[in-house]
XYZ file of C-alpha atoms in Angstrom:
658
model
C -1.715 5.053 -12.026
C -3.989 5.221 -14.962
C -5.233 1.904 -16.145
C -4.289 2.345 -19.787
C -2.540 4.937 -21.873
C -5.900 5.894 -23.415
C -8.728 6.320 -20.936
C -11.640 3.940 -21.244
C -14.661 6.018 -22.119
C -17.005 3.039 -21.995
C -16.104 1.525 -18.692
C -13.671 -1.184 -17.815
C -12.506 -3.543 -15.165
C -10.493 -1.258 -12.933
C -7.415 -2.691 -11.274
C -5.552 -2.200 -8.043
C -2.375 -4.139 -7.616
C -1.890 -4.873 -3.977
C 1.838 -5.159 -4.583
C 3.972 -3.071 -2.272
C 6.502 -5.270 -0.561
C 9.579 -5.356 -2.719
C 9.549 -1.696 -3.746
C 12.978 -0.097 -3.760
C 13.646 3.188 -2.020
C 14.361 4.981 -5.277
C 10.732 4.436 -6.261
C 9.941 7.577 -4.341
C 12.342 9.610 -6.433
C 11.084 8.569 -9.848
C 8.166 10.004 -11.754
C 7.752 8.374 -15.137
C 5.335 9.745 -17.686
C 2.148 8.118 -18.821
C 3.599 7.009 -22.135
C 5.485 4.369 -20.156
C 2.184 2.563 -19.976
C 2.542 1.535 -23.578
C 4.725 -1.196 -22.170
C 2.817 -1.861 -18.989
C -0.327 -1.003 -17.168
C -0.720 0.487 -13.801
C -0.298 -1.273 -10.550
C 3.070 -2.960 -10.958
C 3.922 -1.658 -7.573
C 6.661 -3.943 -6.398
C 8.687 -3.084 -9.458
C 8.502 0.573 -8.732
C 6.671 1.682 -11.855
C 4.989 5.039 -11.488
C 3.273 6.974 -14.166
C 1.795 10.395 -14.468
C -0.030 12.375 -17.096
C 3.192 13.696 -18.526
C 5.476 16.356 -17.104
C 4.338 17.743 -13.758
C 1.986 20.602 -14.486
C 0.501 23.166 -12.136
C -1.304 21.577 -9.195
C -5.059 21.354 -9.410
C -6.814 24.083 -7.488
C -10.406 24.510 -6.515
C -10.915 27.476 -8.822
C -9.771 25.531 -11.833
C -11.939 22.538 -11.135
C -13.176 20.681 -14.196
C -15.506 17.776 -14.576
C -12.888 15.069 -15.009
C -15.332 12.229 -14.642
C -17.138 13.225 -17.820
C -14.411 14.800 -19.945
C -15.353 14.822 -23.592
C -13.856 12.549 -26.209
C -12.656 15.644 -28.061
C -10.582 16.813 -25.098
C -9.146 13.329 -24.634
C -8.151 13.153 -28.300
C -6.418 16.515 -28.076
C -4.512 15.281 -25.036
C -3.509 12.217 -26.981
C -1.992 14.340 -29.722
C -4.905 14.046 -32.173
C -6.949 16.874 -33.640
C -10.184 16.743 -35.556
C -8.376 17.588 -38.799
C -6.332 14.376 -38.619
C -7.663 11.039 -39.757
C -10.114 9.610 -37.290
C -8.315 7.304 -34.841
C -9.489 3.771 -34.233
C -11.982 3.289 -31.447
C -10.511 2.034 -28.195
C -12.317 -1.277 -28.658
C -10.746 -1.663 -32.104
C -7.294 -0.823 -30.780
C -7.613 -3.329 -27.958
C -8.194 -6.162 -30.440
C -4.407 -6.287 -30.520
C -4.043 -6.511 -26.742
C -3.299 -9.470 -24.520
C -5.834 -11.946 -23.171
C -5.495 -13.973 -19.989
C -4.624 -17.043 -22.039
C -1.577 -15.193 -23.433
C -0.065 -14.860 -19.951
C -0.904 -18.265 -18.501
C -4.113 -17.349 -16.636
C -6.364 -20.298 -17.457
C -7.741 -21.985 -14.308
C -10.422 -21.343 -11.694
C -10.820 -22.944 -8.270
C -14.588 -22.713 -7.891
C -17.324 -24.757 -9.543
C -20.098 -22.131 -9.692
C -21.466 -20.901 -13.003
C -19.950 -17.572 -14.021
C -21.887 -14.403 -14.809
C -21.101 -10.981 -16.238
C -20.756 -7.672 -14.469
C -19.241 -4.310 -15.303
C -16.951 -2.269 -13.158
C -17.689 1.025 -14.857
C -15.382 3.845 -15.743
C -16.483 5.425 -12.453
C -13.411 5.219 -10.268
C -15.733 5.704 -7.288
C -16.833 2.066 -7.766
C -13.383 0.942 -6.664
C -12.186 2.014 -3.220
C -8.969 0.907 -1.540
C -8.175 1.339 2.154
C -4.658 0.509 3.288
C -4.200 -1.948 6.149
C -1.393 -0.664 8.386
C 1.315 -2.630 10.156
C -0.893 -2.802 13.260
C -3.659 -4.485 11.235
C -6.009 -1.505 11.322
C -7.750 -0.333 8.152
C -6.909 3.310 7.384
C -9.887 5.675 7.318
C -10.113 9.427 6.954
C -12.472 10.336 9.774
C -10.887 13.314 11.571
C -9.889 16.621 9.943
C -8.909 18.354 13.183
C -5.368 19.657 13.734
C -3.466 18.707 16.917
C -3.322 21.741 19.213
C 0.255 22.983 19.386
C 1.383 26.248 20.975
C 4.383 26.280 18.645
C 2.232 26.648 15.511
C 1.834 30.110 13.983
C -1.733 31.482 13.820
C -3.925 30.350 10.936
C -3.653 33.787 9.302
C 0.080 33.228 8.800
C -0.718 30.737 6.063
C -2.689 33.271 4.011
C -1.175 36.692 4.792
C 1.523 36.530 2.079
C 0.609 37.105 -1.566
C 1.719 34.747 -4.330
C 4.227 37.412 -5.452
C 5.575 37.724 -1.888
C 6.033 33.947 -1.699
C 7.841 33.787 -5.029
C 10.272 36.552 -4.036
C 10.894 34.963 -0.635
C 11.486 31.544 -2.159
C 13.985 32.995 -4.649
C 15.727 34.772 -1.782
C 15.734 31.600 0.312
C 17.312 29.584 -2.514
C 19.723 32.356 -3.597
C 18.014 32.515 -7.001
C 18.217 36.305 -7.221
C 20.881 38.888 -6.609
C 18.986 40.625 -3.840
C 20.186 40.292 -0.251
C 16.726 40.933 1.204
C 13.028 41.166 0.385
C 10.880 43.964 1.793
C 7.133 43.491 2.248
C 5.049 46.563 2.963
C 2.640 46.218 5.872
C -0.770 47.391 4.684
C -3.199 48.290 7.509
C -0.248 48.466 9.894
C -0.835 47.070 13.363
C 1.486 45.239 15.732
C -0.628 42.090 15.341
C -0.391 42.258 11.528
C 3.395 42.673 11.661
C 3.704 39.731 14.051
C 1.705 37.479 11.713
C 3.920 38.407 8.735
C 7.062 37.706 10.792
C 5.655 34.312 11.784
C 4.560 33.504 8.234
C 8.008 34.160 6.740
C 9.878 32.228 9.432
C 7.571 29.215 9.344
C 7.195 28.985 5.556
C 10.777 29.921 4.615
C 13.146 28.492 7.225
C 16.613 29.992 7.093
C 15.245 33.527 6.658
C 15.183 36.041 9.484
C 12.989 39.151 9.606
C 13.066 42.669 10.979
C 10.749 45.698 10.876
C 11.941 48.885 9.153
C 10.456 52.372 8.686
C 10.881 53.692 5.154
C 9.467 57.127 4.348
C 6.779 56.776 6.957
C 5.757 53.267 5.893
C 6.324 50.042 7.765
C 8.108 47.153 5.988
C 8.962 43.634 7.085
C 12.418 42.880 5.669
C 13.460 39.246 5.167
C 17.136 38.310 4.887
C 19.438 35.315 5.292
C 20.401 34.617 8.885
C 23.908 33.263 8.269
C 24.713 33.000 4.582
C 24.668 30.039 2.196
C 26.147 27.517 4.617
C 23.280 27.938 7.041
C 20.776 27.575 4.211
C 22.425 24.395 2.957
C 22.097 22.954 6.451
C 18.446 23.913 6.645
C 17.453 22.533 3.226
C 18.800 18.968 3.453
C 16.211 16.203 3.315
C 17.412 14.965 6.691
C 16.951 18.292 8.428
C 14.733 20.580 6.375
C 13.139 22.607 9.156
C 15.766 22.894 11.879
C 15.210 26.523 12.813
C 11.464 26.265 13.318
C 10.689 22.739 14.539
C 9.898 22.312 18.249
C 12.190 19.853 20.040
C 9.301 18.376 22.002
C 7.453 17.302 18.832
C 8.090 14.124 16.817
C 9.973 14.897 13.616
C 7.385 13.268 11.334
C 3.818 14.309 10.795
C 1.776 11.226 9.914
C -1.538 11.733 8.160
C -4.186 9.856 6.213
C -4.383 10.821 2.548
C -7.696 10.378 0.744
C -7.341 10.821 -3.005
C -9.498 10.365 -6.067
C -8.179 9.484 -9.516
C -4.514 10.148 -8.646
C -1.697 7.698 -8.097
C 0.437 8.016 -4.978
C 3.486 9.600 -6.608
C 1.359 12.123 -8.499
C -0.335 13.039 -5.232
C 3.000 13.502 -3.449
C 4.310 15.638 -6.302
C 1.270 17.896 -5.989
C 1.636 18.153 -2.201
C 5.372 18.873 -2.419
C 4.776 21.568 -5.049
C 2.277 23.343 -2.802
C 4.490 23.008 0.261
C 7.640 23.971 -1.725
C 9.586 20.942 -0.527
C 11.221 17.991 -2.239
C 9.064 14.871 -2.708
C 11.649 12.661 -0.984
C 10.755 13.995 2.477
C 7.484 12.029 2.170
C 7.329 8.328 3.042
C 4.629 5.684 2.689
C 4.098 1.926 3.019
C 2.816 1.189 -0.470
C 1.730 2.868 -3.684
C -1.895 3.067 -4.736
C -3.280 3.180 -8.259
C -4.867 6.110 -10.040
C -8.207 4.714 -11.215
C -9.723 4.411 -7.767
C -10.523 6.216 -4.556
C -7.724 5.302 -2.170
C -7.010 5.949 1.496
C -3.510 5.459 2.875
C -1.103 6.689 5.539
C 1.679 9.128 4.599
C 4.461 10.593 6.732
C 6.329 13.837 6.020
C 9.452 15.208 7.687
C 9.050 18.411 9.699
C 5.948 19.827 8.040
C 3.299 20.807 10.567
C -0.213 19.383 10.602
C -1.438 22.960 10.381
C 0.272 23.537 7.034
C -0.927 20.180 5.711
C -4.519 20.822 6.813
C -4.431 24.169 5.007
C -4.075 22.248 1.721
C -7.630 20.960 2.178
C -8.809 24.468 1.294
C -7.034 24.672 -2.046
C -6.747 21.137 -3.483
C -9.459 19.171 -5.217
C -9.705 15.369 -5.196
C -7.557 15.274 -2.047
C -8.317 15.290 1.663
C -5.752 15.130 4.463
C -6.590 14.283 8.063
C -5.987 12.077 11.101
C -2.797 14.000 11.887
C -0.293 12.907 14.501
C 3.386 13.544 15.245
C 5.681 10.520 15.373
C 9.412 9.927 15.788
C 9.801 7.678 12.740
C 8.848 7.724 9.038
C 6.951 4.973 7.223
C 8.762 2.222 5.336
C 7.829 0.523 2.113
C 6.357 -2.914 2.668
C 5.272 -2.300 6.267
C 1.607 -2.529 5.321
C -0.328 -5.735 5.974
C -2.346 -5.349 2.786
C -5.326 -3.461 1.418
C -9.072 -3.583 1.975
C -11.177 -3.276 -1.175
C -14.743 -2.111 -1.679
C -15.771 -2.935 -5.240
C -19.034 -2.488 -7.112
C -19.785 -4.709 -10.116
C -22.681 -3.074 -11.933
C -25.349 -4.559 -14.169
C -24.678 -8.130 -13.059
C -26.499 -10.957 -14.819
C -26.080 -13.662 -12.170
C -28.991 -14.911 -10.078
C -28.905 -14.396 -6.324
C -28.018 -18.083 -6.010
C -25.079 -17.756 -8.421
C -23.798 -14.711 -6.565
C -24.126 -16.526 -3.239
C -22.180 -19.538 -4.545
C -19.473 -17.352 -6.095
C -18.921 -15.199 -3.028
C -19.077 -18.127 -0.599
C -16.390 -19.868 -2.662
C -14.250 -16.729 -2.630
C -14.616 -16.550 1.149
C -14.006 -20.254 1.847
C -11.522 -21.304 -0.851
C -10.179 -18.090 -2.370
C -8.652 -17.599 -5.807
C -5.529 -18.518 -7.758
C -2.843 -15.988 -6.909
C -2.056 -15.148 -10.531
C -0.179 -12.025 -11.474
C -2.875 -9.814 -12.998
C -3.057 -8.522 -16.549
C -1.651 -5.134 -15.557
C 1.668 -6.885 -14.975
C 2.135 -7.514 -18.688
C 1.236 -4.324 -20.584
C -1.572 -3.138 -22.823
C -0.076 -3.212 -26.305
C 0.925 -5.853 -28.830
C 4.403 -5.983 -27.217
C 4.050 -7.517 -23.743
C 6.546 -6.468 -21.075
C 7.572 -10.090 -20.479
C 8.981 -10.258 -24.016
C 11.321 -7.368 -23.205
C 12.288 -9.105 -19.944
C 13.052 -12.336 -21.774
C 15.285 -10.473 -24.264
C 17.192 -8.831 -21.378
C 17.797 -12.225 -19.761
C 18.955 -13.595 -23.123
C 21.402 -10.671 -23.498
C 19.680 -9.831 -26.801
C 20.091 -6.073 -26.535
C 19.167 -5.183 -30.094
C 15.896 -7.024 -29.555
C 15.350 -5.131 -26.259
C 15.757 -1.844 -28.126
C 13.466 -2.915 -30.973
C 10.744 -4.257 -28.671
C 10.591 -1.005 -26.694
C 10.763 1.381 -29.664
C 9.151 -0.347 -32.644
C 5.663 0.615 -33.874
C 2.902 -1.594 -32.521
C -0.830 -2.049 -32.700
C -2.858 -1.040 -29.709
C -3.830 1.933 -27.571
C -1.143 4.617 -27.475
C -0.745 8.370 -27.259
C -0.609 10.079 -30.657
C 2.825 11.587 -30.076
C 4.189 8.169 -29.129
C 2.852 6.667 -32.367
C 4.671 9.421 -34.303
C 7.862 8.841 -32.342
C 7.786 5.119 -33.160
C 7.126 5.822 -36.843
C 10.081 8.203 -36.945
C 12.290 5.599 -35.271
C 11.239 2.888 -37.734
C 11.907 5.226 -40.668
C 15.227 6.779 -39.609
C 16.694 4.695 -36.736
C 17.895 8.122 -35.551
C 17.365 8.487 -31.773
C 17.688 12.295 -31.825
C 15.109 12.609 -34.597
C 12.649 10.238 -32.871
C 13.155 12.067 -29.564
C 11.977 15.330 -31.145
C 8.536 13.756 -31.649
C 8.106 13.310 -27.889
C 6.771 16.294 -25.942
C 7.269 14.206 -22.790
C 10.843 12.950 -22.492
C 10.582 11.157 -19.162
C 8.807 8.069 -20.453
C 10.784 4.866 -20.978
C 10.870 5.374 -24.741
C 12.200 8.917 -24.281
C 14.808 7.811 -21.760
C 16.034 4.994 -24.012
C 16.267 7.326 -27.015
C 18.198 9.827 -24.908
C 20.550 7.014 -23.872
C 21.046 5.951 -27.487
C 21.813 9.550 -28.452
C 24.376 9.748 -25.657
C 26.063 6.348 -25.924
C 25.425 5.406 -29.550
C 23.695 2.448 -31.168
C 26.575 0.092 -30.388
C 26.216 0.538 -26.631
C 22.586 -0.339 -26.031
C 23.346 -1.711 -22.537
C 24.494 1.719 -21.309
C 21.651 3.455 -23.154
C 19.111 1.144 -21.502
C 20.809 1.836 -18.146
C 19.594 5.462 -18.277
C 16.085 4.154 -17.511
C 15.540 4.158 -13.712
C 16.559 0.847 -12.173
C 13.121 -0.125 -10.891
C 11.604 0.361 -14.311
C 14.302 -1.772 -15.951
C 13.748 -4.538 -13.427
C 9.996 -4.357 -14.076
C 10.564 -6.078 -17.432
C 12.449 -8.986 -15.855
C 9.891 -9.356 -13.073
C 7.207 -9.446 -15.753
C 8.950 -12.433 -17.361
C 9.181 -14.180 -13.968
C 5.456 -13.552 -13.483
C 4.700 -14.944 -16.942
C 6.572 -18.171 -16.121
C 4.935 -18.405 -12.680
C 1.392 -18.007 -14.055
C 1.962 -20.727 -16.645
C 3.506 -23.121 -14.130
C 0.733 -22.620 -11.572
C -1.898 -23.345 -14.227
C -0.033 -26.555 -15.061
C 0.311 -27.468 -11.368
C -3.449 -27.117 -10.851
C -4.184 -28.943 -14.111
C -2.015 -31.917 -13.089
C -2.600 -32.150 -9.339
C -5.787 -30.199 -8.566
C -6.482 -28.238 -5.391
C -4.792 -30.447 -2.829
C -1.186 -30.647 -1.628
C 0.843 -33.543 -3.038
C 4.270 -34.975 -2.172
C 6.976 -32.876 -3.761
C 5.066 -29.579 -3.393
C 6.819 -26.728 -1.614
C 5.777 -24.988 1.613
C 7.488 -22.243 3.580
C 8.872 -22.726 7.082
C 9.771 -19.207 8.023
C 11.470 -17.872 4.902
C 12.834 -21.292 3.882
C 11.114 -23.522 1.325
C 10.876 -27.234 2.152
C 9.308 -30.209 0.404
C 6.099 -31.922 1.484
C 6.929 -35.571 2.140
C 4.457 -38.417 1.613
C 3.818 -38.865 5.342
C 3.242 -35.104 5.889
C 0.674 -34.466 3.151
C -2.276 -34.455 5.574
C -0.614 -31.771 7.691
C -0.976 -29.158 4.933
C -3.688 -27.570 2.816
C -3.524 -26.043 -0.661
C -3.304 -22.632 1.046
C 0.155 -23.574 2.364
C 1.626 -24.498 -1.021
C 4.050 -22.090 -2.711
C 5.723 -22.124 -6.105
C 8.963 -20.409 -7.118
C 9.550 -17.467 -9.378
C 12.584 -18.670 -11.369
C 16.009 -17.618 -10.045
C 19.374 -18.820 -8.780
C 18.353 -18.950 -5.114
C 15.180 -21.072 -5.210
C 14.366 -24.765 -5.303
C 11.734 -26.292 -7.575
C 8.991 -28.830 -6.761
C 9.946 -32.526 -6.673
C 7.384 -33.621 -9.239
C 6.835 -33.149 -12.954
C 6.207 -29.401 -12.623
C 9.947 -29.062 -12.003
C 10.616 -30.423 -15.488
C 7.942 -28.071 -16.880
C 9.897 -25.081 -15.519
C 13.043 -26.396 -17.198
C 11.279 -26.978 -20.515
C 9.710 -23.517 -20.542
C 13.006 -21.711 -19.855
C 14.907 -23.925 -22.315
C 12.357 -23.038 -25.005
C 13.157 -19.382 -24.243
C 16.918 -20.037 -24.606
C 17.502 -19.625 -20.877
C 19.389 -21.925 -18.510
C 17.382 -22.632 -15.369
C 20.596 -23.744 -13.622
C 22.293 -20.414 -14.315
C 20.010 -17.459 -13.652
C 22.925 -15.136 -12.895
C 23.364 -12.457 -15.538
C 26.603 -10.882 -16.752
C 25.095 -7.601 -15.503
C 24.465 -8.005 -11.795
C 21.245 -5.973 -11.776
C 19.642 -8.493 -14.109
C 20.563 -11.596 -12.094
C 17.412 -13.219 -10.737
C 17.515 -14.667 -7.235
C 13.872 -15.793 -7.425
C 11.187 -15.881 -4.732
C 8.246 -17.975 -3.511
C 4.566 -17.148 -3.886
C 1.460 -18.827 -2.494
C -0.619 -20.400 -5.217
C -4.024 -19.866 -3.570
C -5.047 -16.766 -1.594
C -8.074 -16.697 0.677
C -9.290 -13.106 1.180
C -10.170 -11.922 4.682
C -13.135 -9.826 5.866
C -15.275 -10.931 2.923
C -18.822 -9.553 2.756
C -21.227 -8.768 -0.058
C -24.723 -7.642 -0.973
C -26.743 -7.402 -4.168
C -28.518 -4.062 -4.613
C -31.056 -2.804 -7.138
C -30.704 0.609 -8.788
C -32.099 2.610 -11.693
C -29.580 5.388 -12.288
C -26.139 4.148 -13.469
C -24.555 7.391 -12.249
C -25.518 7.203 -8.593
C -22.882 6.081 -6.083
C -23.819 2.826 -4.379
C -21.938 3.420 -1.131
C -20.502 6.285 0.904
C -16.832 7.209 0.870
C -14.923 8.510 3.911
C -15.439 12.070 2.645
C -19.174 11.468 2.224
C -19.296 10.319 5.846
C -17.286 13.325 7.046
C -19.733 15.609 5.237
C -22.650 13.851 6.913
C -24.196 12.436 3.745
C -26.759 9.738 4.471
C -25.932 6.318 3.014
C -27.772 5.459 -0.221
C -31.179 3.827 0.142
C -31.945 1.042 -2.320
C -35.290 0.081 -3.745
C -36.348 -3.554 -3.498
C -36.500 -3.644 -7.289
C -34.751 -1.655 -10.017
C -33.756 -1.639 -13.661
C -30.266 -2.917 -12.787
C -28.605 -5.058 -10.137
C -25.130 -4.556 -8.694
C -22.864 -6.699 -6.559
C -21.116 -4.719 -3.837
C -18.245 -6.715 -2.381
C -15.726 -6.070 0.406
C -12.558 -8.060 1.015
C -9.003 -7.690 2.320
C -5.896 -8.966 0.530
C -2.271 -9.313 1.624
C 0.490 -7.428 -0.232
C 1.564 -8.645 -3.680
C -1.875 -9.898 -4.677
C -4.251 -8.629 -7.338
C -7.861 -7.682 -6.661
C -8.659 -8.284 -10.339
C -7.850 -11.959 -9.883
C -10.355 -12.184 -7.016
C -12.999 -10.484 -9.188
C -12.134 -12.857 -12.059
C -12.837 -15.840 -9.818
C -16.265 -14.438 -8.909
C -17.335 -13.605 -12.468
C -15.491 -16.427 -14.268
C -14.631 -13.806 -16.899
C -11.462 -12.788 -18.711
C -10.229 -9.630 -16.964
C -8.059 -8.416 -19.842
C -8.848 -4.952 -21.166
C -9.208 -6.531 -24.597
C -12.051 -8.747 -23.406
C -13.656 -6.229 -21.048
C -13.721 -3.550 -23.755
C -15.502 -5.861 -26.183
C -18.007 -6.898 -23.497
C -18.718 -3.323 -22.449
C -19.073 -2.147 -26.048
C -21.573 -4.919 -26.785
C -23.507 -4.155 -23.576
C -23.770 -0.465 -24.477
C -25.032 -1.303 -27.944
C-alpha cells in the first residue's frame, strides 16, 4: 500500500506494518481505492485495509514499462487531478504541516539511553525489503525459477499459440457472454503437432470447453464448444473447484509459490495476477499482506493453476517475479506467518560509529516500545482514531462529518473537490459526481447516504466493507494503548512491577509481589480496551478509566448497540526484542546506487556492491526480524531517536535537500 495519498518526491521514512494476525477472510475480497488513505496510511494490515491506485486498470506489461521510480512531478499532479492551468498546489511539505506527530498519538518514550542521530530512508523503495517468515520459521526467498516437471502439463507453446482475439472469443464463449455456440480458430501452417497444441491450449486455459477439428472449404479449423451446457460450466467455475476437467488427481490442488514484488501491495499484485490468468482473486491465499512502498517477498497459494502457467507470467509482467513452485494439498491461512524479516537502509546518517554501535546493540539487547506506528492513525488533519471514537460514542452525524468534511493535508485533487461539494451542498449524489473513483471510503459512504438517506447514517456507513469500518475502532484502541504504555513506562520504568499483567497461554494474570523476579519487562502485556480484558492492578488502571471517561465512554461497558462495534479487547506486549539483528555502516558517493542485492539481483548473478572505505555519505544497513502485529518504523525510531511521522520526516528531508 502506498505510504501516503500523495507520493513523497523528496524521500520519506517508509513503513511496513508487520500486522497480519487478525485479518478477516473478507480482506481478500476487498480492493479499496487509494483515496481511502486520506483517513489512514498503509500498513494497517490486521484491520484489513487495502488500497490501490484507483479502479483496477490494465495490468502492467513489459512493453509498456515506464520509469516509475523517477516519475515527474507533472505526471503526479495530473494523476492527482491537478493541471498546470489550475492554481499551484501546496508543496507536500507544506501540506504535511497539518499532519499528525508522534506526540499526537501517545508515542513519547524511548527505552535506550544512546544519543540519537538523523538518517533518511529515501523515496527509493529498494531501500526497504521485507521477507516473510513462514509458519515453519524459514525466511521466504525467491531463489528458484524452475517449474516442477509434470507430464500432465501442456507444452510451453500452448501458452502462446492463441492470439489475444482468440482468447477473448473463447472467454466469452466459456462464460456464455455471446450468442455463439462455438468458436472456430483457423490452423495456419497446418500440421498435426500444431493442431494438438491448439487443442491443449484451449482445454487447459478454458476449462469446460471441448474441441474438435473440422475441414471447411479445404482449411483446417479447431472448433471450441461447451461440453455439457451451462450446468457443467457452473460446476467448473466455482472457487472451490475451478479446474475440475483438467487437473491431475495425483497433484496437490494448490500451487504454492514465492512472489517477489516491487512497489505493489499484496492485493494489487493478486488483482494483476488474476486478471492475467482470467480467474477470480479469491482463489489466491496468503499468510499476511505486504505494503506497497517496498520490495517484498512472500508465499502465495492458488487453487488449481499450474506452475507452468504461473511461470509464464514472468515473461510479461514487470516488477513481479514468481518462483519456488510446489504443489500442496492445502491453501495458506491468514496469520500463519511467524513474522517478517526486514532489510532497511538509512542513508546519509549523521551518527558516529560509536553512536550507531550503541543504538543497534540496544535494539538487539533491549528492543523497542511496541507502539502502534503512525500509519495506524492517518495522514490528514482528521485522524482515524477520532472517527473510531465517534463510532463508539454512537455519534453518527459526527462520523459522517469527520469522514467527509474538508481538511488540511495531502489529498488527491478530486477528493478535495468532492469534500468542497459536500460542504457546500450536503448532497451525497452531487458530491459523488466529483469522484472518478467510487470505491474509496468517502465514495462508499456517499453512495450509502444516497441510498438510505441522511437520517440513516448507520446503514449508509454499513455499506463500507466491514474490515474498513472496524479499522477506525481499532485505531482508537491503538491510540488509547499507546498513551497508556507511555504512562506505564513514565511511572514504573523498564522493569516489571506488582500489578502488571503477563500472559499464561492466552490468559492474562497479575504479577504478584513475590513473583516479580520471575519476569522481565519483555513478559509484560497491556490491554487494548474492551469488555473481555482485565486491567493492571496499579494506577495505570485508573488512567485507562480517566482517558475513556474523558472521551464519554464507559470502560465497564464496551459492548455497542451494534454488535460489530463491540470491543472485546486484546493484550499486547509492551516491549519487543527483534531477532536476527545485524548491521553495518557503509560509505557511498552516489545516492542512487543500491546498497545491497535483492533476490532478483542474486538470481541474475549480479555481484554484490563493493563499498569504498571512505565516501561522501554514510549509510546504516540493518537487518532484523519482527513478530506479527509489530511496526518496523518503531524499531527504526528507537535507533534514530527521531519522530517517524510523515510531518516530521518531510520537514527534515526538505531541509536536508536545501
